[in-house]
Amino acid sequence: YPVARSFYSPDLGRRQSLGEGLESWRGFYQSIRPTQMGLSLNIDMSSTAFIEPLPVIEFVNELLNRDISSRPLSDADRVKIKKALRGIKVEVTHRGNMRRKYRISGLTSQATRELTFPLDQQNTMKSVVEYFHETYGFIIKHTQLPCLQVGNQQRSNYLPMEVCKIVEGQRYSRRLNERQITALLKVTCQRPYEREHDIMQTVRQNAYHEDPYAQEFGIKISENLTLVEARILPAPRLKYHDTGREKDCLPRVGQWNMMNKKMVNGGRVNNWMCINFSWSVQDAAARRFCQDLAQMCNVSGMDFNPEPVLPPITARPDQVERALKTRYQEAMTKLQGQEIELLIAILPDNNGSLYGDLKRICETDLGIVSQCCLTKHVFKTNKQQYLANVTLKINVKVGGRNTVLVDALSRRIPLVSDRPTIIFGADVTHPHPGEDSSPSIAAVVASQDWPEITKYAGLVSAQTHRQELIQDLFKTWQDPTRGTMSGGMIKELLISFRRSTGQKPQRIIFYRDGVSEGQFYQ
């Protein structure tokens, strides 16, 4: 089954359920690319979500995670079913080998037993239940369920759910939920040598040398991977605070830990609070967790007040906005003009949209730094490593530095250390397929210190749907009194760099993700 430049098949292995009527199919991506070696075949393994080819009733059972014949459908159930099934192709199973296919356009508001339709031009009405019994000898069992509507709105056809089966090979192009994403990542995660083996096997199975079109053009494709000269870059030495037992360290295979080390610049947190959104975490457990985290922050080199502004409270996840704003106001009243510097939030392990809602409110409404922790980590018996990792995140969020490259301090990084340099990074995130009205979000970050190049500031901007060019990167406008004015995200970050370092950058390095070769010169 082709999807853009990829091909998927249920026979390529690793077919696995993702939940709610979806499954992952294995496939491969391929394209021919011009390279310095000539034309090269670029091929890689990939996985994506397909709709499980189930009988519709089984699909709906999976979607709602219950037996739909056990109790009536609620309005919310109907909306969910209609949204999931609209546009899906089904085949009928009540006519023997005649498997006619239809595309679902909707769901009837009435139950199957209540549905009638005009049988002829004299408008003789016939019930769906009677029609199926008389015409096909088929007795509908689930008469309490709605029918599927197929065809157009002017002339709808009614199909009982139990006579329909979803046609195989329909890719699911809408957004996956958190559990489905986790399941898909689990099935796609492979060790490099396993991935290499699968790619080689795919190339052999594709038998490009037998392809008549490739032969016609005189294209021959080797079954061996291209060999290129490469080396592993030496790991940079990291500088830590002089008061720690270890003042610097050399990472091994990309790993190191904070044992016997202190942050090179520990941040300060005097005013903080904790809100617990998990019903399984008692107040005493939340208090103890916060004490352990505060202690780890201090041990690692931060100046962290062990006492919160207010004791931790428990709140309901469905009232996140009210809980955050109420507690924030209570804390601000007590602080009398001082700012809240950190919110620690304890979340349920499966929290749906709670994490996103909390971040949005904290960052756009309240303007406070937040750190989320899952329930499973609160109850972890040996959580020192976890607390150390969270401490590193908190320190950066409150303006500290965890570590600095030794080469940066000794001015030995080419094209960075010789003169004041700012490093930018930019990307645009587009809405998922099906979200036609949502804007694309452009994000630009830039370094805010030199020579360390460790602190970064970020800006985000909403722009036209699926527009890859960043519209707010640089812009000009006419001011009635001051004439032509210029601004934008670049200018804002350049001014911020000067404010934090005391000097203008003399060099700009710009990293840009997600741009095709055709757009490079734009």
Coordinates of C-alpha atoms in Angstrom, one line a residue:
Y1 CA 0.0 0.0 0.0
P2 CA 1.8 3.2 -1.2
V3 CA 1.6 6.3 1.1
A4 CA 3.5 9.3 -0.5
R5 CA 7.1 8.0 -0.9
S6 CA 6.6 5.1 1.5
F7 CA 5.2 1.6 1.1
Y8 CA 3.5 -0.4 3.8
S9 CA 2.3 -4.0 4.1
P10 CA 0.9 -6.2 6.8
D11 CA 3.3 -8.9 5.6
L12 CA 6.5 -6.9 6.5
G13 CA 6.2 -8.0 10.2
R14 CA 5.9 -6.0 13.5
R15 CA 2.1 -5.6 13.0
Q16 CA 0.8 -4.6 16.4
S17 CA -2.4 -3.2 17.9
L18 CA -2.2 0.4 19.0
G19 CA -5.6 0.4 20.7
E20 CA -9.0 1.9 19.8
G21 CA -9.2 0.0 16.5
L22 CA -5.8 1.0 15.1
E23 CA -2.7 -1.1 14.4
S24 CA 0.8 -0.3 13.2
W25 CA 2.1 -1.6 9.8
R26 CA 5.7 -1.8 8.9
G27 CA 7.0 -0.3 5.7
F28 CA 9.8 1.5 4.1
Y29 CA 10.6 5.0 2.7
Q30 CA 12.6 5.4 -0.5
S31 CA 13.8 8.1 -2.8
I32 CA 16.5 8.6 -5.4
R33 CA 18.9 11.4 -4.4
P34 CA 21.7 13.2 -6.2
T35 CA 24.8 13.0 -4.1
Q36 CA 28.6 13.6 -4.5
M37 CA 28.8 9.9 -5.4
G38 CA 26.2 10.3 -8.2
L39 CA 22.6 9.0 -7.8
S40 CA 21.9 7.2 -4.6
L41 CA 19.0 5.2 -3.3
N42 CA 17.9 6.5 0.1
I43 CA 15.9 3.8 1.9
D44 CA 14.8 3.5 5.5
M45 CA 12.3 1.5 7.6
S46 CA 9.1 3.2 8.9
S47 CA 5.9 2.4 10.6
T48 CA 2.5 4.1 10.6
A49 CA -1.0 3.6 11.9
F50 CA -3.7 1.7 9.9
I51 CA -7.3 1.0 10.7
E52 CA -7.7 -2.6 11.8
P53 CA -9.7 -4.6 9.2
L54 CA -12.3 -5.7 11.8
P55 CA -16.1 -6.2 11.7
V56 CA -17.5 -2.8 12.5
I57 CA -19.0 -3.9 15.8
E58 CA -15.7 -5.3 17.0
F59 CA -14.0 -2.0 15.9
V60 CA -16.5 0.1 17.9
N61 CA -16.0 -2.2 21.0
E62 CA -12.3 -1.5 20.8
L63 CA -12.9 2.2 20.2
L64 CA -15.1 2.5 23.3
N65 CA -13.2 -0.2 25.3
R66 CA -16.4 -2.0 26.1
D67 CA -19.1 -4.3 24.7
I68 CA -21.6 -2.0 23.0
S69 CA -24.4 -4.5 23.2
S70 CA -24.3 -4.4 27.0
R71 CA -25.8 -0.9 27.4
P72 CA -27.2 1.9 25.2
L73 CA -24.9 4.3 23.5
S74 CA -24.6 7.8 25.1
D75 CA -24.5 11.0 23.0
A76 CA -20.7 11.2 23.6
D77 CA -20.3 7.6 22.4
R78 CA -22.2 8.4 19.2
V79 CA -20.1 11.4 18.5
K80 CA -16.9 9.4 19.0
I81 CA -18.1 6.6 16.8
K82 CA -19.2 9.0 14.0
K83 CA -15.9 10.8 14.1
A84 CA -13.9 7.6 14.0
L85 CA -15.9 5.9 11.2
R86 CA -16.6 8.8 8.8
G87 CA -14.7 8.4 5.5
I88 CA -13.8 4.7 6.2
K89 CA -14.4 2.1 3.5
V90 CA -16.4 -1.0 4.5
E91 CA -17.5 -4.2 2.7
V92 CA -20.8 -6.0 3.4
T93 CA -20.7 -9.6 4.6
H94 CA -24.4 -10.6 4.3
R95 CA -24.4 -11.4 0.6
G96 CA -22.0 -14.3 0.4
N97 CA -19.1 -13.8 -2.0
M98 CA -20.5 -10.5 -3.3
R99 CA -18.5 -8.1 -1.1
R100 CA -19.6 -4.7 -2.2
K101 CA -17.7 -1.8 -0.8
Y102 CA -19.1 1.5 0.6
R103 CA -17.7 4.6 2.2
I104 CA -19.2 5.6 5.5
S105 CA -20.7 9.1 5.5
G106 CA -22.4 9.2 8.9
L107 CA -24.4 7.4 11.6
T108 CA -28.2 7.4 12.0
S109 CA -29.7 9.2 14.9
Q110 CA -32.3 6.4 15.3
A111 CA -31.8 2.8 16.3
T112 CA -31.9 0.1 13.5
R113 CA -35.3 -1.2 14.7
E114 CA -36.8 2.3 14.3
L115 CA -35.5 3.0 10.7
T116 CA -37.7 2.9 7.7
F117 CA -37.1 3.9 4.0
P118 CA -39.2 4.3 0.8
L119 CA -39.2 1.0 -1.1
D120 CA -40.6 2.3 -4.4
Q121 CA -41.7 5.4 -6.2
Q122 CA -45.1 5.1 -4.4
N123 CA -43.2 5.7 -1.1
T124 CA -44.2 2.4 0.3
M125 CA -42.3 2.4 3.6
K126 CA -40.3 -0.6 4.7
S127 CA -38.3 -1.1 7.9
V128 CA -34.6 -2.0 7.7
V129 CA -35.1 -5.0 9.9
E130 CA -37.9 -6.4 7.7
Y131 CA -36.0 -5.6 4.4
F132 CA -32.9 -7.5 5.5
H133 CA -35.0 -10.5 6.6
E134 CA -37.1 -10.7 3.5
T135 CA -34.5 -9.9 0.9
Y136 CA -31.4 -11.6 2.3
G137 CA -32.8 -14.0 5.0
F138 CA -30.7 -12.1 7.5
I139 CA -31.9 -11.5 11.0
I140 CA -30.4 -8.4 12.6
K141 CA -29.5 -9.1 16.2
H142 CA -28.3 -5.7 17.4
T143 CA -31.4 -3.7 16.5
Q144 CA -30.7 -1.3 19.3
L145 CA -27.6 0.1 17.6
P146 CA -27.6 2.8 14.9
C147 CA -27.0 2.0 11.3
L148 CA -24.1 3.2 9.2
Q149 CA -25.0 5.8 6.5
V150 CA -23.3 5.3 3.2
G151 CA -23.7 7.3 0.0
N152 CA -24.8 11.0 -0.2
Q153 CA -27.2 12.9 2.0
Q154 CA -29.9 13.1 -0.7
R155 CA -30.1 9.3 -1.0
S156 CA -28.7 7.7 2.1
N157 CA -28.3 3.9 2.3
Y158 CA -28.6 2.3 5.7
L159 CA -26.3 -0.6 6.6
P160 CA -26.5 -2.3 10.0
M161 CA -23.2 -2.4 11.8
E162 CA -23.2 -6.2 12.0
V163 CA -23.1 -6.7 8.2
C164 CA -20.1 -4.5 7.7
K165 CA -16.4 -5.2 7.9
I166 CA -13.6 -2.6 7.5
V167 CA -11.6 -2.9 4.3
E168 CA -7.9 -3.7 4.9
G169 CA -5.2 -1.2 4.0
Q170 CA -6.7 2.1 5.1
R171 CA -4.1 4.4 6.6
Y172 CA -5.2 6.4 9.7
S173 CA -4.2 10.0 9.0
R174 CA -5.6 11.8 12.0
R175 CA -3.8 12.6 15.3
L176 CA -2.9 9.6 17.5
N177 CA -3.6 9.9 21.3
E178 CA -0.8 9.6 23.9
R179 CA -1.2 5.9 24.4
Q180 CA -1.2 5.2 20.7
I181 CA 1.9 7.3 20.2
T182 CA 3.7 5.4 23.0
A183 CA 2.7 2.0 21.5
L184 CA 3.9 3.1 18.0
L185 CA 7.2 4.3 19.4
K186 CA 7.7 1.0 21.2
V187 CA 7.2 -1.0 18.1
T188 CA 9.4 1.3 15.9
C189 CA 12.3 1.4 18.4
Q190 CA 15.2 -0.8 17.1
R191 CA 18.9 -1.2 17.7
P192 CA 21.0 0.0 14.8
Y193 CA 22.2 -3.5 13.7
E194 CA 18.5 -4.7 13.6
R195 CA 17.5 -1.7 11.5
E196 CA 20.5 -2.3 9.1
H197 CA 19.4 -6.0 8.8
D198 CA 15.8 -5.0 7.9
I199 CA 16.9 -2.4 5.4
M200 CA 19.2 -4.9 3.6
Q201 CA 16.4 -7.5 3.6
T202 CA 14.0 -5.0 2.1
V203 CA 16.5 -4.1 -0.7
R204 CA 16.9 -7.8 -1.5
Q205 CA 13.1 -8.4 -1.5
N206 CA 12.5 -5.4 -3.7
A207 CA 14.8 -6.9 -6.4
Y208 CA 15.5 -3.6 -8.1
H209 CA 17.6 -5.4 -10.7
E210 CA 14.5 -7.1 -12.0
D211 CA 12.5 -3.9 -12.3
P212 CA 11.7 -3.4 -16.1
Y213 CA 11.6 0.5 -15.7
A214 CA 15.0 0.5 -14.0
Q215 CA 16.4 -1.8 -16.7
E216 CA 14.9 0.5 -19.4
F217 CA 16.8 3.5 -18.0
G218 CA 19.9 1.4 -17.5
I219 CA 19.8 1.9 -13.7
K220 CA 21.6 -0.7 -11.6
I221 CA 21.2 -0.6 -7.8
S222 CA 23.8 -2.3 -5.6
E223 CA 22.5 -4.6 -2.8
N224 CA 25.2 -3.3 -0.5
L225 CA 25.2 -0.2 1.7
T226 CA 27.4 2.6 0.7
L227 CA 30.7 2.8 2.6
V228 CA 31.8 6.2 3.8
E229 CA 34.8 7.2 5.8
A230 CA 33.9 8.4 9.3
R231 CA 35.2 8.9 12.8
I232 CA 33.7 9.3 16.2
L233 CA 34.3 12.8 17.5
P234 CA 36.1 13.0 20.8
A235 CA 33.8 13.9 23.7
P236 CA 34.1 17.4 25.0
R237 CA 35.4 17.8 28.6
L238 CA 32.7 19.3 30.9
K239 CA 33.4 21.9 33.6
Y240 CA 31.6 21.8 37.0
H241 CA 31.8 23.9 40.1
D242 CA 35.1 24.1 41.9
T243 CA 33.4 23.2 45.3
G244 CA 32.4 19.7 44.1
R245 CA 34.8 16.8 44.6
E246 CA 35.0 16.4 40.8
K247 CA 35.6 19.7 39.0
D248 CA 35.3 18.4 35.5
C249 CA 34.5 15.2 33.7
L250 CA 34.9 13.4 30.3
P251 CA 31.7 11.6 29.2
R252 CA 32.0 8.0 28.1
V253 CA 29.7 6.9 25.1
G254 CA 27.6 10.0 25.6
Q255 CA 26.9 9.3 29.3
W256 CA 28.0 10.7 32.7
N257 CA 26.4 11.3 36.1
M258 CA 26.3 14.1 38.6
M259 CA 27.8 12.1 41.5
N260 CA 30.5 14.2 43.3
K261 CA 29.8 17.1 41.0
K262 CA 28.1 20.5 41.5
M263 CA 26.4 22.7 38.9
V264 CA 28.8 25.3 37.5
N265 CA 26.2 28.0 38.2
G266 CA 23.4 27.0 40.6
G267 CA 20.1 28.9 40.2
R268 CA 18.2 30.3 43.1
V269 CA 14.6 29.3 44.1
N270 CA 13.2 31.1 47.2
N271 CA 9.5 31.1 46.4
W272 CA 7.9 27.9 45.2
M273 CA 4.7 25.8 45.5
C274 CA 3.4 22.3 44.7
I275 CA 0.0 21.2 43.4
N276 CA -0.8 17.5 43.3
F277 CA -3.2 16.4 40.5
S278 CA -3.0 12.7 41.3
W279 CA -5.7 11.1 43.5
S280 CA -3.3 8.2 44.4
V281 CA -0.7 10.5 46.0
Q282 CA -1.6 11.5 49.6
D283 CA -0.6 15.0 50.9
A284 CA 2.1 13.4 53.2
A285 CA 3.7 11.6 50.1
A286 CA 3.6 14.9 48.1
R287 CA 5.2 16.8 51.0
R288 CA 8.0 14.1 51.4
F289 CA 8.6 14.1 47.6
C290 CA 9.0 17.9 47.6
Q291 CA 11.4 17.8 50.5
D292 CA 13.5 15.1 48.8
L293 CA 13.6 17.2 45.6
A294 CA 14.5 20.4 47.4
Q295 CA 17.3 18.6 49.2
M296 CA 18.7 17.2 45.9
C297 CA 18.6 20.7 44.4
N298 CA 20.7 22.1 47.3
V299 CA 23.1 19.1 47.2
S300 CA 23.6 19.7 43.5
G301 CA 24.6 23.3 43.9
M302 CA 21.4 25.3 43.8
D303 CA 20.2 27.7 46.5
F304 CA 16.7 26.2 47.0
N305 CA 14.4 27.1 49.9
P306 CA 13.4 23.8 51.6
E307 CA 10.0 25.3 52.6
P308 CA 7.3 26.1 50.0
V309 CA 5.3 29.4 50.1
L310 CA 2.1 27.4 50.9
P311 CA 1.8 23.6 51.8
P312 CA 1.1 21.3 48.8
I313 CA -2.5 20.8 47.9
T314 CA -4.4 18.2 45.9
A315 CA -6.6 19.3 43.0
R316 CA -8.8 17.6 40.3
P317 CA -7.3 17.3 36.8
D318 CA -10.5 18.5 35.2
Q319 CA -10.2 21.8 37.2
V320 CA -6.6 22.5 36.3
E321 CA -7.2 26.2 35.3
R322 CA -9.2 27.1 38.4
A323 CA -6.7 25.2 40.8
L324 CA -3.6 26.9 39.3
K325 CA -5.1 30.5 39.2
T326 CA -6.6 30.2 42.7
R327 CA -3.4 28.8 44.3
Y328 CA -1.3 31.4 42.4
Q329 CA -3.4 34.3 43.8
E330 CA -3.2 32.8 47.3
A331 CA 0.6 32.6 47.0
M332 CA 1.0 36.1 45.6
T333 CA -1.2 37.5 48.4
K334 CA 1.2 35.9 51.0
L335 CA 4.4 37.1 49.1
Q336 CA 3.2 40.7 48.9
G337 CA 4.9 41.7 45.7
Q338 CA 7.5 39.0 45.4
E339 CA 7.3 36.5 42.5
I340 CA 6.6 32.8 42.4
E341 CA 9.7 31.3 40.9
L342 CA 8.7 27.6 40.5
L343 CA 5.6 25.4 40.5
I344 CA 6.1 21.6 41.1
A345 CA 3.1 19.7 39.7
I346 CA 2.5 16.0 40.4
L347 CA 0.5 14.4 37.5
P348 CA -1.2 11.0 37.0
D349 CA 0.8 8.6 34.9
N350 CA -1.8 8.7 32.1
N351 CA -2.8 12.3 32.2
G352 CA -4.2 12.9 28.6
S353 CA -4.3 16.7 27.9
L354 CA -3.5 17.7 31.5
Y355 CA 0.2 18.2 30.9
G356 CA -0.4 20.5 27.8
D357 CA -3.1 22.5 29.6
L358 CA -0.9 23.0 32.6
K359 CA 2.0 24.2 30.5
R360 CA -0.2 26.6 28.5
I361 CA -1.7 28.2 31.6
C362 CA 1.6 28.5 33.4
E363 CA 3.5 30.0 30.4
T364 CA 0.9 32.2 28.8
D365 CA -1.5 33.2 31.6
L366 CA 0.5 33.2 34.8
G367 CA 4.1 33.5 33.6
I368 CA 5.6 31.0 36.0
V369 CA 8.2 28.2 35.6
S370 CA 6.8 24.7 36.1
Q371 CA 8.2 21.2 36.6
C372 CA 5.9 18.2 36.1
C373 CA 6.6 14.9 37.9
L374 CA 4.7 11.6 37.3
T375 CA 3.0 9.6 40.1
K376 CA 5.2 6.5 39.4
H377 CA 8.3 8.6 40.3
V378 CA 6.8 9.8 43.6
F379 CA 6.5 6.2 44.8
K380 CA 9.8 5.0 43.3
T381 CA 11.9 3.5 46.2
N382 CA 15.3 4.4 44.8
K383 CA 14.7 7.7 43.1
Q384 CA 18.1 9.5 43.6
Q385 CA 19.0 9.4 39.9
Y386 CA 15.5 10.6 38.9
L387 CA 15.7 13.5 41.4
A388 CA 19.1 14.4 40.1
N389 CA 17.8 14.5 36.5
V390 CA 14.8 16.7 37.5
T391 CA 17.2 19.0 39.4
L392 CA 19.2 19.6 36.2
K393 CA 15.9 20.6 34.4
I394 CA 14.8 22.9 37.2
N395 CA 18.2 24.7 37.4
V396 CA 18.2 25.5 33.7
K397 CA 14.6 26.7 33.9
V398 CA 15.3 29.2 36.7
G399 CA 18.4 30.7 34.9
G400 CA 21.3 28.5 36.1
R401 CA 23.9 26.6 34.2
N402 CA 24.5 22.9 34.8
T403 CA 27.8 22.6 33.0
V404 CA 30.0 24.5 30.5
L405 CA 32.4 23.1 27.9
V406 CA 36.0 23.4 29.1
D407 CA 37.0 24.4 25.5
A408 CA 34.4 27.3 25.6
L409 CA 35.9 28.8 28.8
S410 CA 39.5 28.5 27.4
R411 CA 38.3 30.0 24.0
R412 CA 39.2 27.0 21.9
I413 CA 36.0 26.4 19.9
P414 CA 36.5 27.3 16.1
L415 CA 34.2 29.9 14.7
V416 CA 32.7 30.6 18.1
S417 CA 35.4 31.5 20.6
D418 CA 37.4 34.0 18.6
R419 CA 34.7 36.7 18.7
P420 CA 31.2 37.3 20.2
T421 CA 29.0 34.8 18.5
I422 CA 25.2 34.1 18.7
I423 CA 23.8 30.7 17.7
F424 CA 20.2 30.5 16.4
G425 CA 18.0 27.5 15.9
A426 CA 14.6 27.6 14.1
D427 CA 11.8 25.2 13.2
V428 CA 8.1 25.3 12.2
T429 CA 5.6 22.8 13.6
H430 CA 2.6 22.1 11.3
P431 CA -0.9 20.9 12.4
H432 CA -1.7 17.2 12.0
P433 CA -3.6 16.1 8.9
G434 CA -7.3 16.9 9.2
E435 CA -6.7 20.0 11.4
D436 CA -7.4 22.4 8.5
S437 CA -7.9 25.6 10.4
S438 CA -5.1 25.3 13.0
P439 CA -2.1 27.7 12.5
S440 CA 1.5 26.5 12.1
I441 CA 3.8 27.4 15.0
A442 CA 7.3 28.9 14.4
A443 CA 9.9 28.6 17.1
V444 CA 13.2 30.4 17.2
V445 CA 15.9 30.0 20.0
A446 CA 19.2 31.9 20.4
S447 CA 22.1 31.7 22.7
Q448 CA 22.2 34.4 25.4
D449 CA 25.8 34.1 26.7
W450 CA 29.3 34.1 25.4
P451 CA 31.9 32.5 25.4
E452 CA 29.9 29.8 27.3
I453 CA 27.1 29.4 24.7
T454 CA 25.0 27.6 27.3
K455 CA 21.9 29.8 28.0
Y456 CA 19.2 30.1 25.4
A457 CA 16.1 32.2 25.0
G458 CA 13.1 31.1 22.8
L459 CA 10.3 32.8 21.0
V460 CA 7.2 31.3 19.4
S461 CA 4.8 32.7 16.8
A462 CA 1.6 31.5 15.2
Q463 CA 1.5 31.8 11.4
T464 CA -0.4 30.8 8.3
H465 CA -1.6 27.1 8.1
R466 CA 1.3 24.8 6.8
Q467 CA 3.5 27.8 5.9
E468 CA 7.2 26.7 6.2
L469 CA 8.8 30.2 5.8
I470 CA 8.9 32.0 9.2
Q471 CA 6.8 35.1 8.7
D472 CA 7.8 36.9 11.9
L473 CA 11.6 36.3 11.5
F474 CA 12.1 39.8 10.1
K475 CA 9.4 42.3 9.3
T476 CA 9.0 46.0 8.4
W477 CA 6.1 48.3 8.9
Q478 CA 5.2 52.0 8.5
D479 CA 4.9 54.1 11.6
P480 CA 2.9 57.4 11.0
T481 CA 5.5 59.5 12.9
R482 CA 8.8 57.5 12.8
G483 CA 8.6 56.2 9.2
T484 CA 9.8 52.6 8.2
M485 CA 10.3 50.4 11.3
S486 CA 11.9 47.0 11.4
G487 CA 11.6 44.2 14.0
G488 CA 10.8 40.5 14.3
M489 CA 12.1 37.5 16.2
I490 CA 15.7 37.9 15.1
K491 CA 15.9 41.5 16.2
E492 CA 14.3 40.7 19.5
L493 CA 16.8 37.9 20.3
L494 CA 19.8 40.1 19.1
I495 CA 18.7 42.8 21.6
S496 CA 18.2 40.2 24.3
F497 CA 21.8 38.9 23.6
R498 CA 23.2 42.4 24.0
R499 CA 21.3 43.0 27.2
S500 CA 22.5 39.8 28.8
T501 CA 26.2 39.9 27.6
G502 CA 26.8 43.6 27.3
Q503 CA 28.0 43.4 23.7
K504 CA 26.7 43.0 20.2
P505 CA 27.4 39.7 18.4
Q506 CA 30.0 39.9 15.7
R507 CA 29.0 36.5 14.1
I508 CA 25.7 34.7 13.6
I509 CA 25.4 31.0 13.2
F510 CA 21.9 29.9 12.2
Y511 CA 20.6 26.3 12.3
R512 CA 17.3 25.7 10.4
D513 CA 15.3 22.4 10.6
G514 CA 12.7 21.1 8.2
V515 CA 13.5 22.9 5.0
S516 CA 13.6 21.0 1.7
E517 CA 16.5 21.5 -0.7
G518 CA 14.3 23.5 -3.0
Q519 CA 13.6 26.1 -0.3
F520 CA 17.2 26.4 0.9
Y521 CA 17.9 29.7 -0.9
Q522 CA 14.6 31.3 0.3

